[in-house]
Amino acid sequence: MHTAPVLDISSLRTVFRIGGRQVAAVQDLDLTIAPGETLALVGESGSGKSVTSLSIMGLLPRKVGQVTEGSILFRGKSGQVQDLTRLDDEGLRRIRGNDIAMVFQEPMTSLNPVYTIGEQIAEPMRIHLGCSHRKAAAAAIKLLEDVGIPDPERRAGQYPHELSGGMRQRATIAMALSCDPVLLIADEPTTALDVTIQAQILDLLQKLQDERGMGILFVTHNLGVVAEIADRVAVMYAGRIVETGTVADVFTHPRHPYTVGLMRSVPRLGEATELRRRGIPLPTIAGSVPSLVHLPTGCSFAPRCPLAIDACRAGVPPLYETGNGRKSRCIRWQEV
Amino acid sequence: MVEPLLSVRGLTKHFTPTSFSRGPVVRALENVSFDVARGEVVGLVGESGSGKTTVGRSVLRLIEPTTGEVRFNGIDLTKLSVAEMRRQRKHMQYIFQDPFASLSPRMTIGQILTEGLHIQRIGTREEREHRAKAALEAVDLPADAFDRYAHEFSGGQRQRVGIARALALEPQLIVADEPVSALDVSIQAQIINLLRSLQMRLGLTMLFISHDLAVVEYICDTVIVLYLGRIMEVAPSEALYADPRHPYTRALLSAIPDPDPAKSRTRQILKGDIPSPANPPSGCVFRTRCPYAVDRCAAVVPPLEEVSPGHFKACIRHEVSG
């Protein structure tokens, strides 16, 4: 196994045209994912995490969204490296569902209601791998079994509405894995699920990655899920990565005030009772996420940051190396 | 003993097929009973299909319960005529989950806040505006919000408007249905803090509906855990988090992912899916996913038994649930 990254993004900038104006939804974004590694992209609404995943897959809304700078180098199954930003539709179609697979938040909208589960899992294998109908159908049943769906033969013949939410998400994972991708992009795959079902799906993804060794880009707003599933994390705010490193490092000793605020805002079982007893409010981050149309000058987080000084408003801070492969976009990272 | 503000007894809701719909009877709620004292915040927690929203809506008779009593100030709301119910409803208000869907895009915030007062024929126009502006202030929104439209506000601010709308009527009971679920993490805590301080200051009585046990811990005095339309466990908040007794409550707590990487990752993962409320298991509805289920669990519906003062659980496996 080579350790060259499957995905290597540098200086990515994705803009949207809104009312005659260009708004950068993602900028200055660098990230890499090694084979068998899970990178979590975490952030709140409007942070750019989903736009990043759509940029990789070439699924930005046409005429509205566009990658204007940077490169997305992707090493496919054959070992060939291609810049996804330079591929045409046909080139991207050959890669999507084959070398890169996707799982989205809402399994009901990513499954086609008029085809059976089995047909939908078999389709990519027929298109990309040239499997016969019979061979693909048999492989689909095996995949349903692999993702933990009981009675896979019967389920393969059923339609999406006949399955529960958790089952449907298992089916979309089976579909994603059908062509044995080297990169899986999972965009909020457990957000629509109940918490006991979420635990099952996270467990399943981990098991499948151990068996197959694909890299995973896991997009989520849930820090608990990140700690559960990811090796490394990139925290996004207002279109930029503000902190990155291993999950253990970043979550134990955050080096960016936004990460600190976010970690404190997550309700922890048992802690709230103590705060309540002492009459202390829950920790929050003041203010709200800025609109991308009116980003503050300098550091985008400065208006909400307890550590902000005049220098923070002077210019956008670079990503500082803070040791152990970690980075923070804060000029005062040493004091965080 | 002081009479509770809200007293629910044997609440049952079966959604039966109509001439426009086919399919089996959906047993959304089965024999649910609980009390809410004045000034108390009671959490209703459960996953999809647990019936938590059906309880909230039945209390306001936004849906009609199949059987059971909902006593509000001693009056059984289920027996009231539509007109009598409307008179009672001004004492109870609902806060919705989605601040984008629950505020009309065509009305100013001022119109939204005074509409309820207008319908209930409370006060003069000036008095209604005065109350609306006081409500805006109570939720920390600027006074100029009065003449603006919902789209000009962020999700967190819109939810403040939804809270102000409920407060404007000075209700005795507020039903808050997943009021922070649609909000970002950094905003969730702001809204919970706001609700808590309003509750303390105004002595509000609240039913707080949520799918997330971690979210309700700070705000609730008492927590009711529901599963498939039945109460599994009821306890004072402190007791529930420190010493959960029902295997379902324990599993639910254990399934919440913790962002602390130092925490051990040994979690108890429940097998299988939540059964359909159209076809609930016999006996204990949780038994199909319960790691401790025995044959007896299929035979009897476990009664709610008091394990310590105010702490009830519906589980016959005392040797595991204590």
XYZ file of C-alpha atoms in Angstrom:
658
model
C 0.000 0.000 0.000
C 1.366 3.410 -0.919
C 0.901 6.302 1.455
C 0.628 8.955 -1.254
C -2.611 10.838 -0.603
C -5.769 9.875 -2.476
C -6.859 13.495 -2.295
C -4.677 16.590 -2.234
C -6.450 19.939 -2.405
C -4.491 23.168 -2.527
C -5.576 26.811 -2.474
C -9.160 25.952 -3.380
C -11.491 28.864 -3.958
C -15.150 28.291 -4.823
C -17.365 31.256 -5.587
C -21.098 31.676 -5.990
C -22.720 34.377 -8.074
C -25.482 35.937 -5.998
C -27.376 38.938 -7.348
C -24.563 40.031 -9.669
C -21.974 39.701 -6.939
C -19.326 37.040 -6.466
C -19.271 35.519 -3.018
C -16.463 33.182 -1.965
C -18.069 30.219 -0.193
C -14.692 28.507 0.214
C -11.238 30.074 0.046
C -7.561 29.312 0.795
C -8.477 25.693 1.416
C -5.755 23.041 1.615
C -6.346 19.482 2.695
C -5.096 15.959 2.082
C -6.513 12.537 2.784
C -4.332 9.412 2.896
C -5.640 5.940 2.006
C -7.477 4.432 4.961
C -7.670 7.776 6.722
C -10.802 9.646 7.844
C -10.716 13.420 7.724
C -13.651 15.236 9.288
C -14.652 18.612 7.924
C -16.593 20.259 10.724
C -18.377 23.589 10.885
C -21.705 25.349 11.300
C -24.161 26.495 8.615
C -22.459 28.518 5.916
C -18.952 27.460 6.921
C -18.295 25.994 3.457
C -17.974 22.351 4.449
C -20.603 21.052 2.037
C -19.464 23.382 -0.751
C -16.008 21.834 -0.364
C -17.397 18.337 -0.865
C -19.501 19.459 -3.856
C -16.415 21.136 -5.356
C -14.486 17.867 -5.150
C -17.243 15.932 -6.875
C -17.908 18.587 -9.509
C -21.509 18.850 -8.369
C -21.697 22.611 -7.834
C -24.877 24.152 -9.239
C -24.047 25.119 -12.831
C -23.795 28.813 -13.728
C -24.038 29.729 -10.030
C -21.133 27.999 -8.347
C -17.634 27.580 -9.726
C -14.119 26.678 -8.620
C -12.037 29.709 -9.593
C -8.665 28.878 -8.055
C -6.647 25.951 -6.799
C -6.327 22.292 -7.644
C -7.964 19.071 -6.466
C -5.501 16.270 -7.152
C -7.086 12.846 -6.939
C -5.333 9.475 -7.179
C -7.783 6.986 -8.695
C -7.912 3.205 -8.456
C -5.410 2.906 -11.303
C -2.902 5.057 -9.407
C -3.168 7.824 -11.984
C -3.337 11.352 -10.508
C -5.810 13.786 -12.068
C -6.811 17.356 -11.246
C -10.583 17.137 -10.798
C -10.997 20.866 -11.469
C -9.715 20.312 -15.024
C -11.864 17.310 -15.947
C -14.846 17.635 -18.265
C -18.282 16.172 -17.449
C -17.465 12.847 -19.107
C -14.211 12.518 -17.147
C -15.979 13.298 -13.858
C -18.765 10.842 -14.642
C -16.200 8.066 -15.057
C -14.815 8.825 -11.590
C -18.000 9.531 -9.641
C -19.620 6.409 -8.232
C -16.521 4.486 -9.278
C -13.283 5.879 -7.786
C -15.078 8.409 -5.567
C -18.392 7.543 -3.987
C -20.805 9.674 -2.053
C -23.265 9.268 0.790
C -25.598 12.161 1.556
C -27.702 13.241 4.518
C -31.141 12.268 3.326
C -31.283 8.669 2.057
C -34.833 9.111 0.782
C -33.779 11.835 -1.653
C -30.621 10.065 -2.830
C -32.501 6.865 -3.656
C -34.803 6.643 -6.649
C -38.322 5.744 -5.469
C -39.258 3.794 -8.620
C -36.337 1.340 -8.721
C -35.750 -1.506 -6.304
C -32.880 -1.307 -3.831
C -31.107 -4.152 -5.622
C -31.325 -2.464 -9.031
C -29.889 0.765 -7.660
C -26.939 -0.950 -6.018
C -26.268 -2.995 -9.165
C -26.403 -0.049 -11.574
C -22.945 1.468 -10.889
C -21.338 -1.967 -11.236
C -22.930 -2.427 -14.656
C -21.962 1.066 -15.809
C -18.460 1.367 -14.387
C -17.249 -2.220 -14.116
C -19.125 -3.687 -17.073
C -20.769 -6.383 -14.952
C -23.604 -8.442 -16.423
C -27.070 -7.974 -14.959
C -26.908 -11.309 -13.218
C -23.445 -10.771 -11.771
C -24.288 -7.243 -10.589
C -27.529 -8.438 -8.981
C -25.681 -11.143 -7.066
C -23.014 -8.644 -5.981
C -25.743 -6.250 -4.795
C -27.146 -8.900 -2.463
C -23.662 -9.565 -1.093
C -23.196 -5.815 -0.498
C -26.521 -5.573 1.351
C -25.293 -8.375 3.562
C -21.969 -6.549 4.119
C -23.758 -3.412 5.325
C -25.725 -5.432 7.848
C -29.149 -5.632 6.243
C -30.919 -8.783 7.388
C -32.631 -10.948 4.754
C -30.736 -9.269 1.854
C -32.381 -11.292 -0.965
C -35.825 -10.046 0.004
C -34.657 -6.479 0.685
C -32.967 -6.259 -2.725
C -36.390 -6.653 -4.336
C -38.002 -3.921 -2.241
C -38.433 -0.221 -2.972
C -36.916 2.564 -0.817
C -40.225 3.428 0.875
C -40.419 -0.101 2.261
C -37.226 0.418 4.295
C -36.669 2.361 7.524
C -34.408 5.437 7.550
C -31.471 3.496 8.970
C -31.909 0.685 6.434
C -32.050 3.193 3.584
C -28.810 4.775 4.707
C -27.243 1.296 4.819
C -28.491 0.765 1.269
C -26.929 4.036 0.038
C -23.664 2.985 1.690
C -23.885 -0.366 -0.147
C -24.428 1.543 -3.387
C -21.461 3.807 -2.659
C -19.175 0.837 -2.006
C -20.325 -1.186 -5.031
C -17.360 -0.204 -7.218
C -14.843 -0.342 -4.376
C -13.970 3.392 -4.308
C -10.664 4.720 -2.970
C -12.417 7.794 -1.540
C -15.797 7.995 0.162
C -17.332 11.417 0.687
C -19.947 11.249 3.438
C -21.845 14.533 3.806
C -23.780 14.552 7.118
C -24.629 10.848 6.638
C -26.088 10.388 10.125
C -27.722 13.788 10.688
C -31.218 12.664 9.673
C -31.023 9.508 11.787
C -32.030 8.795 15.358
C -29.150 8.673 17.790
C -29.291 4.900 18.359
C -29.272 4.361 14.569
C -26.471 6.912 14.135
C -24.319 4.811 16.444
C -24.958 1.770 14.239
C -24.052 3.608 11.008
C -20.831 5.080 12.453
C -19.866 1.614 13.602
C -20.594 0.225 10.137
C -18.534 2.894 8.326
C -15.583 2.194 10.591
C -15.811 -1.551 9.991
C -16.072 -1.109 6.214
C -13.071 1.219 6.181
C -11.013 -1.311 8.161
C -11.915 -3.995 5.628
C -11.507 -1.939 2.451
C -9.011 0.788 3.312
C -10.683 3.685 1.491
C -10.094 7.277 2.545
C -13.142 9.027 3.972
C -14.017 12.711 3.893
C -16.649 13.039 6.590
C -18.601 16.296 6.567
C -20.520 17.016 9.765
C -21.604 19.713 12.198
C -21.463 17.313 15.134
C -18.224 17.356 17.148
C -19.206 14.196 19.000
C -19.456 12.337 15.708
C -16.023 13.676 14.704
C -14.448 12.303 17.882
C -16.131 9.010 17.192
C -15.071 8.473 13.587
C -12.208 10.702 12.410
C -8.401 10.528 12.568
C -7.881 14.164 11.642
C -10.201 17.158 11.692
C -10.392 20.458 9.809
C -12.570 23.087 11.508
C -14.174 25.517 9.048
C -15.557 28.982 9.699
C -16.957 31.403 7.101
C -15.379 29.566 4.168
C -11.900 28.976 5.561
C -10.202 26.257 7.544
C -9.373 27.849 10.895
C -7.751 24.883 12.584
C -6.545 21.435 11.607
C -4.739 18.521 13.237
C -5.425 15.110 14.710
C -8.745 14.839 16.503
C -7.009 13.965 19.764
C -4.782 17.084 19.581
C -7.381 19.557 18.357
C -10.142 18.484 20.721
C -7.904 18.183 23.775
C -5.933 21.403 23.242
C -7.654 23.599 20.672
C -5.431 26.320 19.221
C -8.150 28.518 17.742
C -10.698 30.490 19.800
C -13.530 29.326 17.533
C -12.707 25.673 18.176
C -12.602 26.453 21.896
C -16.038 28.110 21.734
C -17.502 25.309 19.676
C -16.194 22.632 22.047
C -17.638 24.481 25.036
C -21.017 24.948 23.339
C -21.556 21.217 22.893
C -23.804 19.983 25.680
C -21.960 17.327 27.701
C -23.960 14.834 29.688
C -23.714 15.436 33.404
C -22.081 18.870 33.152
C -25.316 20.809 32.631
C -26.764 19.573 35.927
C -23.780 20.998 37.774
C -23.960 24.375 35.969
C -27.679 24.556 36.650
C -27.209 23.827 40.329
C -24.698 26.664 40.567
C -26.887 29.020 38.489
C -24.286 29.413 35.721
C -25.499 29.813 32.118
C -24.367 27.343 29.458
C -21.208 28.498 27.664
C -21.980 30.063 24.263
C -20.282 31.919 21.450
C -21.573 35.503 21.356
C -23.244 36.791 18.188
C -23.930 34.716 15.117
C -22.150 33.353 12.048
C -21.422 36.256 9.651
C -23.025 36.384 6.219
C -20.549 35.482 3.449
C -21.744 38.574 1.586
C -20.628 40.871 4.400
C -17.556 39.200 5.855
C -15.791 41.268 8.487
C -12.355 42.523 7.459
C -9.382 40.615 8.801
C -10.144 37.486 10.801
C -13.784 36.495 10.136
C -14.171 35.309 13.718
C -12.852 38.514 15.322
C -16.294 40.103 16.006
C -17.249 37.077 18.154
C -13.829 36.350 19.601
C -13.006 37.011 23.251
C -9.296 37.330 22.365
C -9.704 39.756 19.439
C -7.358 42.768 19.297
C -6.925 45.467 16.642
C -4.275 43.422 14.818
C -6.917 40.722 14.187
C -8.919 43.139 12.034
C -5.893 44.234 10.000
C -5.725 41.233 7.681
C -6.803 37.617 7.246
C -4.419 35.576 9.383
C -2.437 32.821 7.631
C -2.512 29.236 8.880
C 0.276 29.094 11.463
C 2.151 25.840 12.035
C 1.654 25.102 15.716
C 3.673 21.877 15.909
C 2.905 18.183 15.523
C 1.487 18.811 12.038
C -1.180 21.144 13.399
C -2.243 24.493 12.028
C -4.264 27.423 13.390
C -5.505 30.547 11.624
C -5.109 32.766 14.694
C -2.417 35.332 15.325
C -2.763 34.698 19.064
C -2.703 30.899 18.865
C 0.024 30.687 21.491
C -2.290 32.346 24.013
C -5.371 30.235 23.231
C -51.087 18.944 47.744
C -51.133 21.782 45.213
C -53.033 20.969 42.069
C -50.721 20.632 39.061
C -51.223 23.089 36.205
C -51.373 20.241 33.724
C -52.425 16.733 34.495
C -52.478 14.142 31.714
C -54.175 10.808 32.394
C -54.311 7.750 30.173
C -53.618 9.752 27.028
C -53.966 7.507 23.991
C -53.861 8.446 20.341
C -54.537 5.988 17.547
C -54.381 7.351 14.033
C -57.012 5.340 12.186
C -57.300 5.087 8.417
C -59.880 7.465 6.935
C -61.768 7.245 3.682
C -58.798 9.078 2.125
C -56.045 6.903 3.521
C -55.439 3.226 3.794
C -53.310 1.156 6.074
C -53.238 -0.079 9.630
C -54.032 1.785 12.832
C -50.950 3.681 14.036
C -50.670 3.504 17.802
C -48.859 6.793 18.427
C -49.572 7.017 22.166
C -50.655 4.360 24.613
C -51.860 5.244 28.097
C -49.540 8.154 28.892
C -49.971 9.878 32.272
C -47.942 12.666 33.865
C -48.278 15.947 35.767
C -46.675 19.323 35.250
C -46.601 21.573 38.307
C -46.760 25.362 38.041
C -43.303 26.750 37.265
C -41.968 23.334 36.330
C -40.181 22.390 33.089
C -40.874 18.847 31.976
C -38.878 17.303 29.135
C -40.414 14.810 26.734
C -37.563 12.900 25.129
C -37.542 10.115 22.580
C -36.589 9.089 19.063
C -38.747 9.165 15.918
C -42.123 7.569 16.528
C -41.872 7.884 20.300
C -44.999 10.068 20.403
C -43.365 13.127 21.962
C -44.875 15.582 19.486
C -48.234 13.790 19.628
C -48.308 14.465 23.384
C -47.533 18.167 22.841
C -50.179 18.569 20.176
C -52.795 16.568 22.098
C -52.350 18.817 25.124
C -53.324 21.859 23.034
C -55.883 19.749 21.161
C -54.172 20.594 17.894
C -54.933 16.908 17.359
C -57.792 15.134 19.118
C -56.730 12.406 21.527
C -58.464 9.032 21.126
C -59.008 8.581 24.853
C -57.643 10.037 28.049
C -57.897 13.257 30.022
C -55.916 16.455 29.728
C -56.682 18.528 32.814
C -55.513 22.136 32.673
C -56.236 24.115 35.839
C -58.553 21.263 36.722
C -60.606 21.566 33.511
C -60.643 18.522 31.226
C -59.749 20.068 27.866
C -60.841 16.999 25.911
C -64.468 17.674 26.890
C -64.567 21.322 25.786
C -66.375 22.678 22.734
C -64.303 24.343 20.021
C -65.223 27.828 21.289
C -64.468 26.952 24.917
C -61.166 25.400 23.853
C -60.210 28.558 21.993
C -60.740 30.540 25.187
C -58.474 28.153 27.074
C -55.858 28.134 24.358
C -54.810 31.714 25.044
C -53.301 30.370 28.245
C -51.091 27.959 26.297
C -48.631 28.640 23.531
C -46.518 26.552 21.158
C -42.925 27.160 20.065
C -42.092 25.323 16.845
C -38.912 23.633 15.675
C -38.299 25.361 12.380
C -38.018 29.148 12.701
C -38.027 29.398 8.901
C -41.340 27.578 8.417
C -43.184 28.920 11.460
C -42.959 32.665 10.708
C -44.970 34.127 7.838
C -42.718 35.797 5.240
C -45.487 38.296 4.425
C -46.008 39.692 7.915
C -43.796 42.075 9.855
C -42.469 40.827 13.168
C -44.901 43.272 14.813
C -47.862 41.714 13.001
C -46.656 38.228 13.918
C -46.348 39.169 17.586
C -49.726 40.918 17.857
C -51.752 38.428 15.791
C -52.470 36.116 18.731
C -53.528 39.038 20.927
C -55.760 40.312 18.156
C -57.440 36.924 17.671
C -57.992 36.609 21.414
C -59.310 40.215 21.487
C -56.852 41.242 24.160
C -56.249 44.946 24.728
C -56.407 47.949 22.432
C -54.137 48.310 19.439
C -51.671 50.362 21.522
C -51.717 47.863 24.348
C -51.080 44.995 21.933
C -48.112 46.824 20.412
C -46.821 47.589 23.854
C -46.979 43.918 24.840
C -45.318 42.840 21.598
C -42.474 45.287 22.151
C -42.037 44.100 25.709
C -41.823 40.540 24.401
C -39.144 41.578 21.883
C -37.151 43.100 24.693
C -37.546 39.976 26.806
C -35.904 37.868 24.080
C -33.072 40.397 23.567
C -34.126 41.545 20.103
C -33.796 45.219 19.136
C -36.980 47.318 19.186
C -36.625 48.104 15.465
C -37.271 44.414 14.737
C -40.957 45.275 15.136
C -41.255 46.696 11.628
C -38.968 44.220 9.867
C -39.627 40.874 8.182
C -38.520 37.402 9.245
C -36.140 36.938 6.301
C -33.971 39.746 7.635
C -33.043 37.639 10.647
C -30.751 34.674 11.255
C -32.073 31.308 12.443
C -31.271 32.062 16.075
C -32.949 35.468 15.914
C -36.023 33.963 14.245
C -36.313 31.462 17.039
C -36.237 34.415 19.441
C -39.183 35.856 17.500
C -40.989 32.513 17.891
C -40.386 32.690 21.638
C -41.523 36.331 21.790
C -44.738 35.362 19.971
C -45.433 32.768 22.643
C -44.604 35.196 25.477
C -46.783 38.021 24.112
C -49.913 36.207 25.285
C -48.469 35.758 28.767
C -49.428 32.083 28.702
C -49.577 29.797 31.704
C -48.131 26.883 29.722
C -45.645 26.802 26.858
C -45.115 23.723 24.720
C -41.695 24.009 23.063
C -41.342 21.395 20.323
C -37.647 20.847 19.462
C -36.999 24.597 19.762
C -33.237 24.329 19.213
C -32.921 21.314 16.901
C -32.710 23.390 13.724
C -30.031 25.706 15.136
C -26.240 25.622 15.021
C -24.402 24.411 18.106
C -23.125 27.857 19.080
C -26.680 29.264 18.856
C -28.427 26.339 20.613
C -26.871 27.193 23.956
C -27.848 30.872 23.572
C -31.510 29.901 23.116
C -31.474 27.387 25.968
C -29.983 30.058 28.249
C -32.673 32.502 27.139
C -35.488 30.019 27.815
C -34.011 29.186 31.201
C -33.688 32.816 32.282
C -37.219 33.627 31.049
C -38.500 30.598 32.874
C -36.840 31.673 36.130
C -37.879 35.317 35.785
C -41.475 34.794 34.662
C -42.076 31.481 36.422
C -43.025 29.813 33.147
C -44.388 26.297 33.025
C -43.047 24.383 30.042
C -43.285 21.100 28.209
C -39.967 20.818 26.399
C -39.943 18.276 23.575
C -36.598 17.023 22.244
C -34.929 14.021 20.660
C -31.674 14.867 22.426
C -31.156 14.037 26.099
C -28.040 16.224 26.182
C -30.035 19.314 25.194
C -32.778 19.024 27.829
C -30.491 18.399 30.803
C -29.912 22.073 31.585
C -33.474 23.307 31.253
C -35.677 20.500 32.602
C -36.703 19.794 36.189
C -38.223 16.462 35.230
C -37.557 14.269 32.198
C -39.963 11.764 30.653
C -38.395 9.214 28.297
C -40.788 7.897 25.662
C -40.405 4.963 23.292
C -43.024 3.905 20.755
C -45.769 5.877 22.448
C -45.146 4.610 25.968
C -43.370 6.078 28.971
C -40.215 4.126 29.761
C -38.879 6.271 32.590
C -39.741 9.458 34.481
C -37.349 11.101 36.891
C -36.150 14.396 38.300
C -33.459 15.584 35.909
C -30.552 15.022 38.305
C -31.602 11.459 39.062
C -32.166 10.580 35.433
C -28.682 11.588 34.303
C -26.871 10.329 37.387
C -28.733 7.073 37.750
C -30.795 6.053 34.704
C -32.772 2.913 35.480
C -34.430 1.832 32.257
C -32.258 -0.068 29.729
C -33.594 2.212 26.973
C -32.607 5.406 28.802
C -29.159 3.937 29.384
C -28.791 3.029 25.706
C -29.978 6.466 24.627
C -27.457 8.191 26.897
C -24.697 5.876 25.743
C -25.446 6.514 22.051
C -24.793 10.275 22.298
C -21.317 10.781 20.840
C -19.008 12.705 23.186
C -16.464 15.102 21.684
C -13.910 14.317 24.378
C -11.334 12.023 22.712
C -10.191 10.856 26.142
C -13.579 9.299 26.878
C -13.612 5.582 26.355
C -15.266 4.518 23.158
C -16.981 1.501 24.626
C -20.548 2.125 23.786
C -23.526 -0.066 23.906
C -24.957 -0.138 20.396
C -28.599 -1.144 20.216
C -29.324 -3.726 17.555
C -32.080 -3.359 15.003
C -34.566 -0.670 14.128
C -37.277 1.126 16.037
C -40.376 -0.992 15.332
C -43.297 0.554 13.476
C -45.975 2.090 15.722
C -48.456 0.413 13.355
C -47.244 -2.932 14.612
C -45.715 -2.500 18.078
C -44.257 -5.534 19.877
C -46.378 -7.212 22.553
C -45.572 -6.690 26.204
C -42.696 -4.245 26.625
C -42.356 -2.351 23.325
C -38.590 -2.019 23.827
C -37.968 -5.760 24.239
C -37.044 -6.350 20.553
C -33.946 -4.158 20.968
C -33.305 -4.651 24.670
C -30.126 -6.536 25.541
C -31.773 -7.827 28.728
C -35.099 -8.995 27.329
C -36.436 -12.343 28.558
C -39.548 -14.308 27.576
C -41.592 -12.650 30.301
C -41.058 -9.226 28.670
C -43.207 -10.297 25.704
C -46.081 -11.353 27.961
C -46.739 -8.339 30.169
C -46.847 -4.592 29.610
C -44.476 -3.405 32.360
C -46.158 -0.969 34.777
C -44.488 2.306 35.762
C -43.033 1.576 39.185
C -41.525 4.071 41.589
C -37.903 3.214 42.336
C -37.165 6.296 44.441
C -39.207 9.429 45.186
C -40.392 10.831 41.842
C -38.330 8.320 39.839
C -40.395 5.787 37.863
C -39.414 3.094 35.385
C -41.367 0.645 33.281
C -39.150 -2.442 33.323
C -39.724 -5.805 34.955
C -36.044 -6.811 34.856
C -35.276 -5.444 38.334
C -32.066 -7.468 38.531
C -30.554 -5.350 35.704
C -32.415 -2.063 36.039
C -32.213 -1.885 39.821
